Coordinates of C-alpha atoms and ligand atoms in Angstrom, one line a residue:
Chain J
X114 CA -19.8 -21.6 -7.6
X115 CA -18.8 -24.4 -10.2
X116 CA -15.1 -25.5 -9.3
X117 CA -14.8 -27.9 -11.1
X118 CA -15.0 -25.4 -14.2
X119 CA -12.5 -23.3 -12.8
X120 CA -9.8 -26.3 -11.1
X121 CA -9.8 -28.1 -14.2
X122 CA -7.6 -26.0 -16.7
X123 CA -6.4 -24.0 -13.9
X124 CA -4.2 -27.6 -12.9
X125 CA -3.5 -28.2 -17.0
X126 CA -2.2 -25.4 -16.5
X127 CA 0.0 -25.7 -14.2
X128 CA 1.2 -28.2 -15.4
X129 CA 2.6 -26.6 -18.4
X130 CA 3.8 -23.7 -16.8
X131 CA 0.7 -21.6 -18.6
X132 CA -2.0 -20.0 -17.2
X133 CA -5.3 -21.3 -16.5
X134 CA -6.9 -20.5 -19.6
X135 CA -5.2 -17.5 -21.9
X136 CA -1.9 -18.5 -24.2
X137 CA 1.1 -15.9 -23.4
X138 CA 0.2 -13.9 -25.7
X139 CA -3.2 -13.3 -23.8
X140 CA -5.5 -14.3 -26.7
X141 CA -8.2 -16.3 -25.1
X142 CA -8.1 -19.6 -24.8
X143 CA -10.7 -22.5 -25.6
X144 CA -12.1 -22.4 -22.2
X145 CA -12.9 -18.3 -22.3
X146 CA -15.9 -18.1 -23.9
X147 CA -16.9 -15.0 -22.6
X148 CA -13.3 -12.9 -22.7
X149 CA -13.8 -12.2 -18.8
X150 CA -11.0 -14.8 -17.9
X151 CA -9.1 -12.7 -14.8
X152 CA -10.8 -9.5 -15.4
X153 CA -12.5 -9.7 -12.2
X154 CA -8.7 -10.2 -10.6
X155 CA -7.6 -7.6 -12.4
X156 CA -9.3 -4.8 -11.3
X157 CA -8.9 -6.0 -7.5
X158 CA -5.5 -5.8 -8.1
X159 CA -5.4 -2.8 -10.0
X160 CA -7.5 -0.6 -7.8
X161 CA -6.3 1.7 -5.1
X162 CA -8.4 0.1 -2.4
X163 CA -6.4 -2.7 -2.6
X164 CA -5.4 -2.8 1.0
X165 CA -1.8 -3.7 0.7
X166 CA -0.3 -0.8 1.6
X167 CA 0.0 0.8 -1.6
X168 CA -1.7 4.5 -0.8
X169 CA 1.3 5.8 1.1
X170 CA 3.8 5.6 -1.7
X171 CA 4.3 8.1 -4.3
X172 CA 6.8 6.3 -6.7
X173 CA 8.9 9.5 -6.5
X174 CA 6.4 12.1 -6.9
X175 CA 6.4 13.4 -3.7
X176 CA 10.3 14.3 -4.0
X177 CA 9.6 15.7 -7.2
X178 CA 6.8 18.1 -6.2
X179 CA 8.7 19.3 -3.0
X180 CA 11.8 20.0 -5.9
X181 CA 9.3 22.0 -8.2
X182 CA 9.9 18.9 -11.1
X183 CA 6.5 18.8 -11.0
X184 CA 4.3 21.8 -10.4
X185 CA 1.5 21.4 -12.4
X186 CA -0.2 19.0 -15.0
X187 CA 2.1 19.1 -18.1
X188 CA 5.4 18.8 -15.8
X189 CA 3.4 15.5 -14.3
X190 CA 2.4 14.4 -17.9
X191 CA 5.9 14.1 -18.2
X192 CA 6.8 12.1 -15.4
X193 CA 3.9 9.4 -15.3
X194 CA 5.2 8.7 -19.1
X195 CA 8.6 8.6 -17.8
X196 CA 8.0 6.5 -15.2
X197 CA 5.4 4.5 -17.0
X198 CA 8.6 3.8 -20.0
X199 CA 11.1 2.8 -17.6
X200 CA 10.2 1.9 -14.0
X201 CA 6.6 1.0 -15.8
X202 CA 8.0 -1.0 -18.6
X203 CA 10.4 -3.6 -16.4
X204 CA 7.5 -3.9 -13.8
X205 CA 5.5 -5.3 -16.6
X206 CA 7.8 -7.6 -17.7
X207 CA 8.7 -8.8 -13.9
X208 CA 4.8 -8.9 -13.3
X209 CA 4.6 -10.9 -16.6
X210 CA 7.6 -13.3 -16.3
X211 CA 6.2 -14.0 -12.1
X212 CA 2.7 -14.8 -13.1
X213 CA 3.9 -17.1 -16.4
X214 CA 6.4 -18.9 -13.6
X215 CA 3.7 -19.7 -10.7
X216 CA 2.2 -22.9 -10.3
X217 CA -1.8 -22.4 -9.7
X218 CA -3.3 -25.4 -7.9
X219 CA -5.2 -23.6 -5.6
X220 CA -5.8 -25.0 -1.7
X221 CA -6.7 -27.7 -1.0
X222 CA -4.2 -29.1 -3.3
X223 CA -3.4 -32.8 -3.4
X224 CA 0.6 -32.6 -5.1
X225 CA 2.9 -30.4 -5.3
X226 CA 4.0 -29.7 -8.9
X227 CA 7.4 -30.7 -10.3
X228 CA 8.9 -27.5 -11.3
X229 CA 12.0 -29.2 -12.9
X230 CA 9.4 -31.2 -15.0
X231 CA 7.6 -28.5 -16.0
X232 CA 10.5 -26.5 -17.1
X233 CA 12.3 -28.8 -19.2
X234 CA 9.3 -30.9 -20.4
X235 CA 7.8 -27.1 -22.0
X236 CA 9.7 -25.4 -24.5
X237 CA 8.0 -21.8 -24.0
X238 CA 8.9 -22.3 -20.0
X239 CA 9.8 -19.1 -18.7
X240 CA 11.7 -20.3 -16.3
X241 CA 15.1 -20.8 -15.6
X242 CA 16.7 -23.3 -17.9
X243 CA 17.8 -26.0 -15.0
X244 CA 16.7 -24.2 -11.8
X245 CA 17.1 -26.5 -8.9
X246 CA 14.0 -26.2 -7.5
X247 CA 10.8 -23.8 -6.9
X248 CA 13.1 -21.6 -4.4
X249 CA 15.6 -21.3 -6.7
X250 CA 13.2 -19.8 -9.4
X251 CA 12.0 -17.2 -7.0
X252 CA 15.3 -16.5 -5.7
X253 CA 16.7 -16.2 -9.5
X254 CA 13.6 -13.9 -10.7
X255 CA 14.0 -11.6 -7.7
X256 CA 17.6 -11.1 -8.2
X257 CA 17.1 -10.0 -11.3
X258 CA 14.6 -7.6 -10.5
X259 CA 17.2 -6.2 -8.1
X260 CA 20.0 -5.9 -10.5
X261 CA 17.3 -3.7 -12.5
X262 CA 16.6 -1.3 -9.6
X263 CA 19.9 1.1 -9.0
X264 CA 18.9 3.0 -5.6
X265 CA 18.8 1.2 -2.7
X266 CA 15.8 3.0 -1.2
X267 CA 13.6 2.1 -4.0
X268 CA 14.9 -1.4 -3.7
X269 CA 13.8 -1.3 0.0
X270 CA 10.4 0.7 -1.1
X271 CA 9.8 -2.2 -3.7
X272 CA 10.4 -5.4 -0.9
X273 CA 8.2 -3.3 1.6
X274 CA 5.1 -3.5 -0.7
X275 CA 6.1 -6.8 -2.3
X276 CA 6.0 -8.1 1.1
X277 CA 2.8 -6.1 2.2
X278 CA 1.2 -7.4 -1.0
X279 CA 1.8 -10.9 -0.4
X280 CA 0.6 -10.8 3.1
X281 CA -2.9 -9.3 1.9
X282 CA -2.9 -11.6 -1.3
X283 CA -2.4 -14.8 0.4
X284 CA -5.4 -13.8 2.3
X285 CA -8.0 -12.9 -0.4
X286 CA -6.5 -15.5 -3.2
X287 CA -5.0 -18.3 -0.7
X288 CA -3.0 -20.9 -3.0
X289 CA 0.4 -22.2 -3.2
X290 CA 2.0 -20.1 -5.3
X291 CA 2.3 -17.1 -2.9
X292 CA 3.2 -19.6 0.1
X293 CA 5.9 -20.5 -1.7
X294 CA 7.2 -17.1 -2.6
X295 CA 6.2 -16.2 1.1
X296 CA 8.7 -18.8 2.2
X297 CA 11.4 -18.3 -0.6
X298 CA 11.9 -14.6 -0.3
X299 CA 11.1 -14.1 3.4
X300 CA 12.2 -10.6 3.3
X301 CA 9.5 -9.5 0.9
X302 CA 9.6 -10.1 -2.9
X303 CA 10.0 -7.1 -5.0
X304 CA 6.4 -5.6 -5.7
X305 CA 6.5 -6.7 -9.7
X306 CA 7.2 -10.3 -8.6
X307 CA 4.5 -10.3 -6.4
X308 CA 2.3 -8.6 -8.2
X309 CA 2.6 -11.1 -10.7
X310 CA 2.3 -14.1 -8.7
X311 CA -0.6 -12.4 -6.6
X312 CA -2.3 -12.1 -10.8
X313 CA -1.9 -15.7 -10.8
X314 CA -3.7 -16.6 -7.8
X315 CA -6.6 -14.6 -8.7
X316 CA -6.7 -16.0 -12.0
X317 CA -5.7 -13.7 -14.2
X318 CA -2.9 -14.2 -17.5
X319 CA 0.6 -13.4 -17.4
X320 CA -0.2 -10.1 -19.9
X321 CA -3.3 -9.1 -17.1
X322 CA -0.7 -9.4 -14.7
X323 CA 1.7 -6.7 -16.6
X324 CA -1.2 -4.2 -17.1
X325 CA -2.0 -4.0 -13.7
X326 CA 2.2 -3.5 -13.2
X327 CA 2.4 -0.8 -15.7
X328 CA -1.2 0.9 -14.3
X329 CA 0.3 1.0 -11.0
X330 CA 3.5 2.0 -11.3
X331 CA 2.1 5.4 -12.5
X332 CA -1.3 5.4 -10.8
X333 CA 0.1 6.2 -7.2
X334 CA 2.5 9.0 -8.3
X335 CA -0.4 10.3 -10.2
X336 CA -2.7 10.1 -6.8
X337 CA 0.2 11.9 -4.4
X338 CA 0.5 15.0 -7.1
X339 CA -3.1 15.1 -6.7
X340 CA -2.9 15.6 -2.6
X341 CA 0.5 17.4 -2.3
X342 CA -0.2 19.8 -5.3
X343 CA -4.2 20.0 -5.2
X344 CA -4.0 19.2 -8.7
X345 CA -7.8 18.9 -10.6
X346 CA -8.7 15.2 -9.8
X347 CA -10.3 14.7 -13.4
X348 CA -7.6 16.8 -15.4
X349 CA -5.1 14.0 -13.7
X350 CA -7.0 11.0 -15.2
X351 CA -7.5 12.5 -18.7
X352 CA -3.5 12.7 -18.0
X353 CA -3.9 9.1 -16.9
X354 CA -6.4 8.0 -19.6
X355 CA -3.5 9.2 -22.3
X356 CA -0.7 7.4 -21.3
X357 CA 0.4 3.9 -23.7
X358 CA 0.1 1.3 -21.0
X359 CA 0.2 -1.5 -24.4
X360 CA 3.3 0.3 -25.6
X361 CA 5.5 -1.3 -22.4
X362 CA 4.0 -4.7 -21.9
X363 CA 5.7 -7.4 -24.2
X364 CA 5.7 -11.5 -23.6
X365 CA 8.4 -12.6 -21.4
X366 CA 10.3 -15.7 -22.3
X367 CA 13.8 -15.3 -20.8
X368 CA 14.7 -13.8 -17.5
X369 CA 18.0 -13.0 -18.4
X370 CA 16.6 -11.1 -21.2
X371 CA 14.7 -9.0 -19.2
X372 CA 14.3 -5.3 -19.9
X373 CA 16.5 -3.0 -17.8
X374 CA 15.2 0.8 -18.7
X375 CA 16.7 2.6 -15.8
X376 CA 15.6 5.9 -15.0
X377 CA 18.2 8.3 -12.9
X378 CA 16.0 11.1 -12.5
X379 CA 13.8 8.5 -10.4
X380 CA 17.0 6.9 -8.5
X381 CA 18.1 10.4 -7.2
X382 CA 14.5 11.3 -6.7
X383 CA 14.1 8.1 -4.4
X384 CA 17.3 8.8 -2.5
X385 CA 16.8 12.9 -2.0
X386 CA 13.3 11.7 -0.6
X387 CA 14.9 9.1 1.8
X388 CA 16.9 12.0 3.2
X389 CA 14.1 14.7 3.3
X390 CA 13.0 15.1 6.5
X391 CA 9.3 16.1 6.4
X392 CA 7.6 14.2 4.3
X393 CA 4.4 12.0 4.1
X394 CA 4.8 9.2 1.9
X395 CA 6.8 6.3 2.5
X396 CA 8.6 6.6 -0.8
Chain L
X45 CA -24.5 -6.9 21.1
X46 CA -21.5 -7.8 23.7
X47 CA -21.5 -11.6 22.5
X48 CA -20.9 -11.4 19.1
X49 CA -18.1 -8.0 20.0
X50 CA -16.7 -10.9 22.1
X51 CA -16.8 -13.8 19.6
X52 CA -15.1 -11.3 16.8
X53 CA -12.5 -10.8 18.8
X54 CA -11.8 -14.8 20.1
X55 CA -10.9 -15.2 16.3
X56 CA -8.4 -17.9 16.2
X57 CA -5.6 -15.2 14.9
X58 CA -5.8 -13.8 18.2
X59 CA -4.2 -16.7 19.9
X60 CA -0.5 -16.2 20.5
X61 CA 0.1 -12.7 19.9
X62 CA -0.5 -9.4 22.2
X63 CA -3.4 -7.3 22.7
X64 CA -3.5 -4.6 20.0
X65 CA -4.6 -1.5 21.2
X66 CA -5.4 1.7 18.8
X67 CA -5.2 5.3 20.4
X68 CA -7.0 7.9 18.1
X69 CA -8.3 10.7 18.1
X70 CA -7.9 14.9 17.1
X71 CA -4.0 16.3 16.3
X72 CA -2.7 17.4 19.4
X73 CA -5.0 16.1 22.0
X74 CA -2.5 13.9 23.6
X75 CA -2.5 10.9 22.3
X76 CA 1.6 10.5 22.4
X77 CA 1.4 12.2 25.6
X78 CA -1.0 9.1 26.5
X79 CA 1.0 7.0 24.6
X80 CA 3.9 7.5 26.4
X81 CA 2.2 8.0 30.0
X82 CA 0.9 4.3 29.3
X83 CA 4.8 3.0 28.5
X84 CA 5.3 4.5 31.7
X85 CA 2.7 3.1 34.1
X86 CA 2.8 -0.3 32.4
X87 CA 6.1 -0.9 31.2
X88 CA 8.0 -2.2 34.4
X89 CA 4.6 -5.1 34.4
X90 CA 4.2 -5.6 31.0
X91 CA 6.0 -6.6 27.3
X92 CA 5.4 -3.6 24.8
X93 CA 5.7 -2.2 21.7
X94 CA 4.6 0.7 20.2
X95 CA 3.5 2.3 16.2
X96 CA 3.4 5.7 15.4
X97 CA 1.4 6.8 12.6
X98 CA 3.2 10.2 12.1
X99 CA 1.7 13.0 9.4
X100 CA 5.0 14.3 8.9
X101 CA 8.5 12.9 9.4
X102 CA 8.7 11.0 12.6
X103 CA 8.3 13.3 15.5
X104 CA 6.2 11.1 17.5
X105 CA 8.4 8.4 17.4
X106 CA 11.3 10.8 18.2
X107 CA 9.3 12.4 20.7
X108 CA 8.8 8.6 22.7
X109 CA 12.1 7.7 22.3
X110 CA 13.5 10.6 23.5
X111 CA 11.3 10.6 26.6
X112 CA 13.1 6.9 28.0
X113 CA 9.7 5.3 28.6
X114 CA 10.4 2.6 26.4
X115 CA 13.7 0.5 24.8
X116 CA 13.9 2.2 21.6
X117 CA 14.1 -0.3 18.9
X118 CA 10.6 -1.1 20.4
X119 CA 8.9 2.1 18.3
X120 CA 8.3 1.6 15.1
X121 CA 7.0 4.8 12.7
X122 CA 4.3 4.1 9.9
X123 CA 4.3 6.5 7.3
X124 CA 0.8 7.3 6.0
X125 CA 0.8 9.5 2.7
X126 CA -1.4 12.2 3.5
X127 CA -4.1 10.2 4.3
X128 CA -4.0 8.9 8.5
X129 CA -7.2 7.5 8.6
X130 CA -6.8 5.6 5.5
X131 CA -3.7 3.7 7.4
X132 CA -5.2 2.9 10.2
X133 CA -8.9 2.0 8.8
X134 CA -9.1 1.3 5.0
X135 CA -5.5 0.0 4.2
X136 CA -4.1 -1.5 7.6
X137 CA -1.1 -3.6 5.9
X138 CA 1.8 -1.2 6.9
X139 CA 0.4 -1.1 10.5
X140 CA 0.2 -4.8 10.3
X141 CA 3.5 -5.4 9.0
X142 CA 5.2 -2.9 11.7
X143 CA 3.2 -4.6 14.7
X144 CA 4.3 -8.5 13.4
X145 CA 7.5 -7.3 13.1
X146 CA 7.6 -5.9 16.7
X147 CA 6.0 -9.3 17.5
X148 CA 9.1 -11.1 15.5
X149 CA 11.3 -9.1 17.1
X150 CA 10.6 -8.8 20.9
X151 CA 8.2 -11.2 20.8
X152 CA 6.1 -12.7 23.0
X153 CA 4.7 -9.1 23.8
X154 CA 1.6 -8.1 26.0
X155 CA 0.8 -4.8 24.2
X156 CA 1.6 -3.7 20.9
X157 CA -0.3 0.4 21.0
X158 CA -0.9 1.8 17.8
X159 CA -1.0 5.7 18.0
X160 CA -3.1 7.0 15.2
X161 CA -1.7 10.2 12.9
X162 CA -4.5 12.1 14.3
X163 CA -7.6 13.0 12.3
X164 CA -11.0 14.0 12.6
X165 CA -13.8 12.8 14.6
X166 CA -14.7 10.2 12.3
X167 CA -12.2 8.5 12.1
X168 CA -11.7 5.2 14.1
X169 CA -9.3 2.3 13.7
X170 CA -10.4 -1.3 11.9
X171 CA -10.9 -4.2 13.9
X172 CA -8.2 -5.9 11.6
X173 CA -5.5 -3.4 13.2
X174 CA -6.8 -2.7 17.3
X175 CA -8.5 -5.7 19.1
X176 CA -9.7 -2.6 21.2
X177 CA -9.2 1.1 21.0
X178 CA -9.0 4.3 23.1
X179 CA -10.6 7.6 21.7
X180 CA -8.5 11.1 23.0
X181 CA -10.5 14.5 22.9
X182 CA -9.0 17.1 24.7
X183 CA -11.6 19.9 26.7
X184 CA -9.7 22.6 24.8
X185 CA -11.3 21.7 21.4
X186 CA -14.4 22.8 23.4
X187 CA -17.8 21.4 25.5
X188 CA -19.3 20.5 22.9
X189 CA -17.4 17.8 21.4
X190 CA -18.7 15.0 22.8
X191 CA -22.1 15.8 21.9
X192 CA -21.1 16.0 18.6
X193 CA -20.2 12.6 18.5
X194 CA -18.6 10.9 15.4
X195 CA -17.7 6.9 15.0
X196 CA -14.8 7.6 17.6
X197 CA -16.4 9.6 20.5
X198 CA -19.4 7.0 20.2
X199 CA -17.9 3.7 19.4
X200 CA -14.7 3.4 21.0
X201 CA -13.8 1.3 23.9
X202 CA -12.6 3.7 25.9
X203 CA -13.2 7.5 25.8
X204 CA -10.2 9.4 27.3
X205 CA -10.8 13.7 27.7
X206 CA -7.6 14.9 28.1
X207 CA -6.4 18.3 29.4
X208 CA -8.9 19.1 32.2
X209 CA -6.1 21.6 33.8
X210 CA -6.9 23.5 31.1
X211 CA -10.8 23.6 31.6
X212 CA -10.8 26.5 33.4
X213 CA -8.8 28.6 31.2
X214 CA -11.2 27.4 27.9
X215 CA -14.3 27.7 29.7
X216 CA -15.0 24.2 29.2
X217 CA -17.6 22.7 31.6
X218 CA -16.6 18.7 32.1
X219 CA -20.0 18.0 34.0
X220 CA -21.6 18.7 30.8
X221 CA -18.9 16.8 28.8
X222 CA -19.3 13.9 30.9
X223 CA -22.9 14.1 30.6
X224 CA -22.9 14.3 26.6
X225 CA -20.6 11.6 26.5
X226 CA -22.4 9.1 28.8
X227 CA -25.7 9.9 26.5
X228 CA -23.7 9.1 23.3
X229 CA -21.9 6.0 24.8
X230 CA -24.4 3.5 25.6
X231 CA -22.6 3.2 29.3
X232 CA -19.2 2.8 27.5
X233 CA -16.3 4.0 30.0
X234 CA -14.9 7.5 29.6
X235 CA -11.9 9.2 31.4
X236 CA -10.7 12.5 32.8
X237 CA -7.1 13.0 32.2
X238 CA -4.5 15.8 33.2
X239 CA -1.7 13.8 31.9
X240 CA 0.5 17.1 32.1
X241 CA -0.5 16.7 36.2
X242 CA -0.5 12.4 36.1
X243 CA 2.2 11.8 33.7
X244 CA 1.7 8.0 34.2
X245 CA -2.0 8.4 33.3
X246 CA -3.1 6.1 36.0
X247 CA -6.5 5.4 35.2
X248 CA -6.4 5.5 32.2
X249 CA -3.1 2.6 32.8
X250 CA -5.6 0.4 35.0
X251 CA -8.4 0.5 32.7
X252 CA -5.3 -0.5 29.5
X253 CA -4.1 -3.8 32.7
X254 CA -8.0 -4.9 32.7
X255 CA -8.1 -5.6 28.9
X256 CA -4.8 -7.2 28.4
X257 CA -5.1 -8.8 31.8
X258 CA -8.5 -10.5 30.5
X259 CA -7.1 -10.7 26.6
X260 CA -4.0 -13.0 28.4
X261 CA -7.1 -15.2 30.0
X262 CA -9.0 -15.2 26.7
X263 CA -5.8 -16.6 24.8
X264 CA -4.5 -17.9 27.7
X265 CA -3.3 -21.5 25.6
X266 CA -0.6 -19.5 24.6
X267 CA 0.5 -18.0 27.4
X268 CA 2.1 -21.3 29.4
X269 CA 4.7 -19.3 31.8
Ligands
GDP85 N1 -2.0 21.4 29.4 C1 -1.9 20.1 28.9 N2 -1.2 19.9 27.8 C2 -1.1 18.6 27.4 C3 -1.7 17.5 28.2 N3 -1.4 16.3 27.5 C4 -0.7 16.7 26.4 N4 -0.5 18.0 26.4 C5 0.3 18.8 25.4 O1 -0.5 18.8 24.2 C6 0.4 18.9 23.1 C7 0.0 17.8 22.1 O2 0.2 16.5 22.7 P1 0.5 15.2 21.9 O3 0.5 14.1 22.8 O4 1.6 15.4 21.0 O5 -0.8 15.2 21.0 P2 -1.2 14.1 19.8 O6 -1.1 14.9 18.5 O7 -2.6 13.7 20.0 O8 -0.2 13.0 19.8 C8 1.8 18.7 23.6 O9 2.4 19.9 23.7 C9 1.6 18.1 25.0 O10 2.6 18.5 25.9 C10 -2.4 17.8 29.3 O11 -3.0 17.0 30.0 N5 -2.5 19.1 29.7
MG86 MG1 0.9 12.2 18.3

């Protein structure tokens, strides 16, 4: 493998708070020749596989289909595009505004970047306009994804796999960028925050980063109707295919501008399944 | 075959932290009955923790905690979304998390024992999750199982056939389980249990001292007192 092709922009990058080699706006950048930049990190994120604990969460479903909300294909249409417009929409934009704020350099790494440089010295910086330092920015970012998350028990299901992402992602992509949001949120990020950051590591842009938030804030509810309901694997994934993952994902340029599209339906959901006593997925 | 089992497991992450050992095997052939048998044979020599992998809500959990054989706070229950094996082989990350934070918690521990959801015979715990693991048939799910084989009846460390109080009532014949099983297992060590008549599980508890007592020598850097 050639690292110097890869190091090189990925440090520019950092640098100037953008990613290795994609613009925010995900157009391809000089050094993509080939449009592949991050795909390959993509779809490791993106697929169920991932081993980061992701298969034993339902995003609500499981309540739902123990309620009757959801009883067959249409009534599950309706939720994935519910979901996918709400929860979906300010995952993206956390997944986006994470992987836009981490710094790349990748181990072994000879400096560690000035954050405070970066963000007043660039003028499309998504980070917070005079944050102290790099713990501050996670700190900051993560608060706000908890002020956009109204139940408590999906606040708790979102740390528990933001934190069991960023144990698994630090293994496969190790770099400095989820050691430090390792260390600055101890208690788990919340799942779009690390999702983003993990995007970072394995190379992929800020608007990769919010498509694989989006895909998978649907994808596991869509998988537990599918085992709780024996719904028809293939008519699920037509549902899937349908669904306007571009309509949610937006550049990110101010946190504090940050969608909040709460959903109370899913809330409820999340708290009723808390309190359920036989069920099999964690959320 | 036995050097390179032994070099995976002196990977360097093994250092400092306590044997993790995986019970699996069928629903309902005893593997919270072993699970708690173990707590109770080993808990007054050793530091523990236990994870429960339950199907549904958190009975086995509830049902250790209730029994007294270990400080409560010490179980921790895994949920695993319809899918046991998949927690315990494919996607490890919530067991992980729940055994570090036993570790964090109670730490330094001896034994962290993982008690698998229960599945079929083929299913058998990573190497990422259970330094070593136990296998738990029971002689009421018939003779022949252990010809059958499967990944867990051949590959696990130990190979535990629980129930034989009720071999008479089944028909089951354990000379000819034993026999099967010692053909499928390469000389690997299997176990007759009545843990309804030894609830300590003795041998089962002396085989479970070996491992962490020689796992403790292995590591044994980190293990100054
Ligand atoms: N007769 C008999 N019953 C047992 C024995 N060990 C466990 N059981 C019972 O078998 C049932 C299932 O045991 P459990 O430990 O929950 O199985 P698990 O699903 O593998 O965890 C319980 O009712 C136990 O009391 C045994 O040695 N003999
Ligand atoms: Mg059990």
């Amino acid at each position: 493998m050639d690292v110097t092709a890869t190091e090189a922009p990925a440090l520019t990058g950092a640098a100037s708070g953008m990613p290795p080699t994609t613009d925010l706006t995900g157009q391809p950048g000089p050094a993509d020749l080939t449009g592949l930049t991050g795909l390959s990190g993509l779809l490791l994120l993106a697929d169920s596989r991932l081993p980061a604990g992701g298969h034993a969460h339902s995003g609500g479903a499981e309540e739902a289909c123990r309620t009757g909300a959801i009883s067959g294909p249409e009534d599950l249409a309706r939720f994935l595009r519910g979901r996918l417009a709400t929860a979906g929409r300010v995952a993206a934009a956390l997944a986006w505004s994470a992987c836009a704020a981490a710094h790349v350099p990748k181990f072994p790494d000879t400096e560690v970047p000035d954050i405070r440089a970066a963000d007043s010295g660039d003028p499309t910086s998504t980070g917070p306009a005079g944050a102290a330092d790099a713990a501050d920015k996670w700190r900051l970012l993560d608060a706000e994804a908890d002020a956009r998350i109204a139940s408590p028990a999906q606040r708790l299901a979102s740390r528990t796999q933001g934190r069991l992402l960023v144990r698994t992602a630090k293994r496969i992509w190790p770099s400095r960028a989820l050691e430090e949001l390792a260390r600055d949120v101890p208690d788990g990020a919340h799942h779009p925050i690390a999702l983003g950051v993990a995007a970072r590591a394995a190379g992929c842009t800020p608007a990769q980063a919010a498509m694989a938030a989006a895909y998978t804030s649907v994808t596991g509810a869509a998988t537990a109707a599918v085992r709780l309901l024996g719904l028809d694997p293939v008519t699920v994934h037509r549902v899937l295919a349908d669904l306007p993952y571009d309509s949610v994902i937006a550049e990110q340029h101010d946190w504090s501008a940050l969608p909040a599209h709460a959903a109370p339906a899913l809330d409820l959901l999340a708290e009723q399944h808390l309190r359920t006593e036989v069920r099999l997925f964690v959320s | 075959m036995s050097a390179n089992h032994d070099d995976h497991h002196d990977a360097p992450d093994g250092h400092g932290r306590a044997l993790r050992l995986g019970i699996g095997g069928p629903v309902g052939s005893g593997k919270t009955a072993l699970t708690a048998a173990l707590c109770r044979s080993l808990g007054p020599s050793l530091r523990l923790g236990v994870v429960t992998n339950d199907i549904y809500t958190t009975e086995d959990a509830d049902f250790l905690r209730r029994a007294g054989v270990i400080d409560p706070d010490r179980i921790l229950a895994v949920q695993t979304g319809c899918c046991p094996h998949t927690a315990i082989r494919d996607d490890i990350a919530a067991n992980i998390d729940a055994v570090e934070t036993l570790e964090e918690r109670f730490g330094p521990l001896d034994l962290v024992i993982v008690e698998s959801g229960g599945d079929n015979l083929t299913a058998t715990f990573s190497r990422g999750l259970a330094d070593r693991q136990i296998f738990v048939l029971d002689v009421s799910g018939g003779d022949k199982v252990p010809r059958k084989g499967g990944p867990g009846v051949t590959s696990a460390d130990l190979l535990v056939v629980n129930k034989t109080d009720l071999a008479p009532m089944v028909g089951a014949d354990l000379t000819v389980m034993s026999r099967d099983a010692a053909a499928v297992r390469e000389g690997k060590p299997v176990l007759f249990t009545s843990i309804r008549e030894d609830k300590g599980a003795h041998s089962v508890a002396e085989w479970v001292s070996g491992l962490v007592e020689s796992w403790r020598h292995q590591h044994s850097h980190s293990h100054l007192s």
